[in-house]
Amino acid sequence: MFYRETGQFKTSYAADQQIFPIRQDRIGVVLLLIAAFVVMPLAASNYWFNAILIPFLIFSLAAIGLNILTGYAGQLSLGSAAFMAVGAYAAYNFQVRVEGMPILVSFMLAGLTSAGVGILFGLPSLRIKGFYLAVATLAAQFFIVWCLTKFPYLSNNSSSGVISVPGIEILGIKFDAPQERYLLVLAIVALLALVAKNMVRSTTGRAWMAVRDMDVAAEVIGIRLMRTKLLAFAISSFYCGVAGALYAFCYLGSVEPDGFSLDLSFKILFMIIVGGVGSILGSFLGAAFILLLPIFLDIFLPWLSALLQLPFDGATVSHIQLMVFGALIMFFLIVEPHGLARLWQIGKEKLRLWPFPH
Amino acid sequence: MARQIGDVILDLKNISLRFGGVKALTDISFDVREHEIRAIIGPNGAGKSSMLNVINGVYRPQEGEIIFRGEHRRNMDTHAAAEAGFARTFQNIALFKGMTVLDNLMAGRNLKMKSNFLQHALWWGPAKREELAHRRKVEEVIDFLDIEHIRKTPVGRLPYGLQKRVELARALAAEPQILLLDEPMAGMNVEEKQDMCRFILDVNDQLGTTIVLIEHDMGVVMDISDRVVVLDYGKKIGDGVPDDVKNNPEVIAAYLGTQH
Amino acid sequence: MQFFFEVLIGGLLSGIMYSLVALGFVLIFKASGVLNFAQGAMVYFAALSVVGCMEKGAPLWLALILAFAIMTLLGIATEKFVLRKMVNQTPIALFMATIGLSFFIEGLAPMLWGNEVRPLDIGIVDEPIPYILDSYNMVVSSFDLFAAGVAVALVAGLALFFQYTRVGRALRAVADDHQAALSIGIPLQHIWALVWAVAGFVALVAGMLWGSRNGVQYALTFTALKALPVLILGGFTSVPGAIVGGLIIGASEKLAEIYIPPVLAEVFGGNFGGIENWFPYVLALLFLLVRPEGLFGERHIDRV
Amino acid sequence: MAAAPEASTTEASSLDTFPRLLAHHARTLADAPAMREKDMGIWQGWTWSQVADEVAALACGLAELGFKRGDRLAIIGDNRPRLYWSMCAAQILGGVPVPLYQDAVAQEMVFVLLDADIRIAIVEDQEQVDKLLEVREQCPHLQHILYDDPRGLRHYTQPFLHGMDEVLAMGRIHNTNQPDFIVQEIARGKTDDVSIMLYTSGTTGKPKGVCQTHAAFIAAARGGMEVDHLAADGNILSYLPMAWVGDHLFSYAQALLAGFTVNCPESAETVMIDMREIGPSYYFAPPRVFENLLTQVMIRMEDAGRLKRGMFHYFMAVAKRCGADLLDGRPVSGADRLLYALGNIFVYGPLRNVLGMSRIRVAYTAGAAIGPDLFRFYRSIGINLKQFYGQTETCAYVCLQPDRQIKYDSVGKPAPGVEIRIADNGEILVKGPMLLKEYYKRPDATAESINADGYFMTGDAGFLDDDGHLKIIDRAKDVGKLAGGAMFAPNYIENKLKFFPHIKEAVCFGHDRDMVCAFINIDMGAVGNWAERRGIAYAGYTDLAGKSEVYELIQQCVEEVNAELGRDAMVADTQVHRFLVLHKELDPDDDELTRTRKVRRGFVAEKYAVLIEALYGGKPSQFIETEVKFEDGRKGKVAADLVIRDVRTFAKGAA
């Protein structure tokens, strides 16, 4: 309805291949960026920054990471949280052990460290596929968390692996206040999301999707399976690693290895299932949904219990949350396996064809 | 016509392939000349697809030798085959279903693209230039096969006949020297078959691509191919120009024996 | 040396318990190609249902029957509302759906029966068998031995069920070839529902044994995580694989738990407990690299 | 600024041939887009200076091939930039481009190729090359064939075949060597030179080559440009045959005069998509295209959800009430204005967008009468649709509808510079700068068509109403008399019938007879849809046309027309008494329609004489078998037993 595509013709391949070929979409994105970079810092409260916006952005980044591996390259991973942990601890170690290390370089190195570990645990993907590989990623999940707990060196000899990160300072500017940390996270996430989009729309991304959709055919057209899969593991882990570093430095401030549990991995997996497997946009939508759902239930369930005059205690609420999560995952997989991103796309198609139904 | 059939470019010698104890191919030899259309025919289970899979390295034969443009190999490796200029289609369409027609074709050209993932990540610069240059090449294939109208459609949504055509397009996008087609007309109606026939002939004629194809429709095979190899139970029972093959008693027996 | 054998036997016996859970996975995978991550949650749910029924005053035998009925219902519901609607989807999608199912059950079970840790007494004492203690000076738990006996009985029973009943034969037909099964007129959906019920029964048995040993609690869901390496080792489709895999994992895990941490501690210093969380996985993974199809799996040829 | 007007007037006065206009734009609009073509997935574009260069090269290449002043150049193909350029290239050399209908079969082309003494032909692709090769023996003058698209022509070794790329390359060298050649050739052109020869499809007899001068087409183009304020920032989608006078006027003459951009679609199948992408500001389509679009809109809306459908119909009612008035600047109540504004957001705007008409400033239709409802629909959703009137002989320029003076049943007022007179027999006579110079090699026909006062006899019957708007009744020669003496204008009745979406074509008979009878062609899309919704199964056109339910439907339409005719004393006697639904669609391939889809009345009457006899003989049904030609040239037969129905008629003046 709001789309007026008539007259938006393309006279070059560059114009035809841009990320947002429709003018109205470009306007929308610019508005969104203005809202995120300008309006939010002015308008949002500390609660919003700390409880919603910052974790949303960080989980979106982790979900992009998992989406690259699972959604684009088709390799199911259940160990994303472990790669976040690697990133968090690597960034911490670079910060505390190297004098004068710029924080952004630490984040970068954290991503690279995580990518290295990712490649290591991706190696089995060369010989095994599907469930076997999914189960193999569980090995990474358990092993990495165990290592971080048991090797005191990794947590700078703190007890039971808990680390408390130092404050953030870039070029003499401190990032302490919630909105400052938010802006830092936002900038990094926006940049990395763009980078991810660029990769998935070029040869790299096509190779991933080719391997995902039909690996024999991919091999026959000359795509090297090994290189492609390992690259997916590396990039995916890089994203998770940076997300982990931000999780520690910009969100919680203090983390322990057990915080990066299998449950967290599942949470990220749920984000991409609900948001949309194989979609950068979906990673954001999924992160928002999975993050907001408990907040919504926390508000809604007591209201419901009061309405129905049922005694809902805290445990019951958490049980209902589990059930809702589980049911939602099944619901999305059954009804819309491509998640919210697909719904968004359908809605957009409808608007583009309005008033016609199809 | 003007098409010149050249020298032997692909020579298969004494190929034998086994799966466990099952013999799929036994001591098969034949050659392919440049610019020709070479058909492989035979009843179901004759080993035709296995033969193609040996040629471009999906299967590794236990015995035999593959000579391509004078280069001797024990067996092909899929990647080496792709680099050497082999492209193929599959009996059961093997397109990348989640991708658009355009992306499938672009993927078909991946070997010609030299930029790396870091350049892709940045996009602006070499990656973009390369992407746009190859898009132009891909558009030529799209134009050649008349699939302009489905350029941006995800292939999973296309009808069967068009998917077959897109698969051919993906193979062509690689600018192959030898095109291996595994039953390109299977499951098509008469009109679609005619179109596909015309495209195959056009490819051979205008791009000079050498074609090795498997096909069930004898009429089509006899019409368009220059030479035909006949397989039965993994053994070669005939080889020659269509008219000779048609009159070969062993071939007739094999077909009569299995078609009823 | 005596200690080594004691650890080994203990490991093998607890490995049998892993096998029990793995068996549930194998049954469902064989019949429907679904790797059912919710098997652990089903173990939890089954055990909790028994305890719950008993708390409401039912005797053990009745509680068992009721729990079995509940598990059967759950199986049928899963088939009807989830799997049937996902027939055209990839195995990975189905797997992810069972992760969702697992969450659902983990929420549902304590909603119904409460979430506090409860003991389960099925009348078997967990103490060293005096005879073995006396003659070989090894501690072998009578409970473990009993569990092993139950497991063996269950496997034998399942084998007979598959071999000699019509339903069992149908199940095997489905496992071998869905199309073939359809063409001989077996309603696939009934088979799936049935197989989920059987898997529920296996979960019930596993839940009884695990529950009476460690108490009925949320941690029972982790049995699924124990069973996964067993599956990798033994292959997703092999019943003997699940048994042998369980034994190997159980034994090596216990041995590793005893023998590796001291070595690590010597090298790095510190405490290296908790190795059993990941050791089976790494072991299974290393094994996979050598033999990707698992112990008893079949080599798969891609048809193109 | 002070000196500018004078300079521009001197220049403007010298801009009297199309090559000079091109040269002018190449200077003044050098980097503005002149042409676009959807090719290889994107819109390839050429600026005016690029076009001028290409045209110059092409002209030089043609000169090298021996194309001389006064030669005629055949142009055959879909709307392609290079084919348009060849027109100008020929004009630079003082030659005359002769565009041919590209969908004609080879044998139909022979006549024109011979009549126009074609030595050089420029064609689009292999298909056209094959046609010319087929008839080359019959055309001894044909010396060179140039093709635009080399696809499939690699192995054609005939020495007289040239790729346009080679000719252009040759021309570029020539142009570099003799840079003055083109300038001199352009200077030699005169405004009274023949600039184009367009063959009239001719409802009777052989086609005639209409010779038009630069001056005539420039005058016609300028008049249209002034009335509709066409400007250089406009866009047109050129998809109608280049051999048709309308396309030549819009896509060539006006484009060169006003300097707007001509856009060529990717292929005939993608016109709608391409239209949506380009969003032309200036659009022409025959009434049937507008009709098909409307039908599609309605069919697609059928599938919409209840709420959306309700909203659509509500706002369409609002538009019907006040949309056209708003467009015409007539007073509309505030409430309606508000509703219309809302409708513009939710329905009209999006609808224009999906139809690719968002940016249209003027849309035209002509060639056949357009139904008032149809006309009104487009105007009511804010599309400035107009009608015009003209012939090949008048550069399609006689009457135009000025903005805000739109009458649904008229073709508008005489265009600037045009004089109109109505002859005693009702025939429309026109005079002005846009009249043809002559019919090529047909002085007899030229003399016959222009009377002593210099008026061109259009052959159409019509009258000017009180506001000076022209109304067309019929072809003058088709206006006959019933046996009873009443005037019989078959087209008038047929158009009324055709305004029903279910009727695609109608042919009425009645001259020298005592009553009017009709053949009907149903509209396959509309009636097919209608039948599906009622659960009526059918197998193809013939079956559907014979269904009694369909007859029932058509009978209702005919009776409504009768009621309407009955109200008007002039035509009340010509109500339709009996009709039948034809078993096949009238088709240009079977010579029943012209290429512009006009009925060849005489031919049809002859071919289906047996049916006419049955109509007037009072028979209840009649068997007929007819040969048909398929697209690929194969022939087949269709046969059916056609039912004939009697229809209720109304007394004169009765409602």
Short mmCIF file of C-alpha atoms in Angstrom, two decimals, chain B residues 16 36 39 49 54 61 73 98 114 129 144 146 165 169 173 176 186 192 202 239 252-253:
data_model
loop_
_atom_site.label_atom_id
_atom_site.label_comp_id
_atom_site.label_asym_id
_atom_site.label_seq_id
_atom_site.Cartn_x
_atom_site.Cartn_y
_atom_site.Cartn_z
CA SER B 16 35.02 -50.52 -14.07
CA GLU B 36 29.89 -33.40 -30.84
CA ALA B 39 24.50 -39.86 -26.20
CA SER B 49 24.19 -42.19 -14.58
CA VAL B 54 32.61 -41.31 -13.19
CA PRO B 61 36.09 -46.18 -10.60
CA ARG B 73 44.05 -39.61 -14.78
CA GLY B 98 16.36 -21.83 -1.56
CA LYS B 114 38.38 -14.67 -7.69
CA ARG B 129 33.04 -5.01 -9.56
CA PHE B 144 20.01 -17.49 -24.30
CA ASP B 146 14.65 -17.35 -22.41
CA ARG B 165 15.91 -25.39 -17.93
CA ALA B 169 21.37 -22.54 -17.40
CA ALA B 173 26.83 -20.19 -16.69
CA PRO B 176 31.79 -25.32 -19.86
CA ALA B 186 12.79 -36.74 -18.39
CA GLU B 192 8.86 -28.75 -23.22
CA ASP B 202 21.65 -24.22 -29.84
CA ASP B 239 28.73 -47.63 -30.07
CA ILE B 252 17.43 -54.23 -30.12
CA ALA B 253 17.46 -57.30 -27.91
#
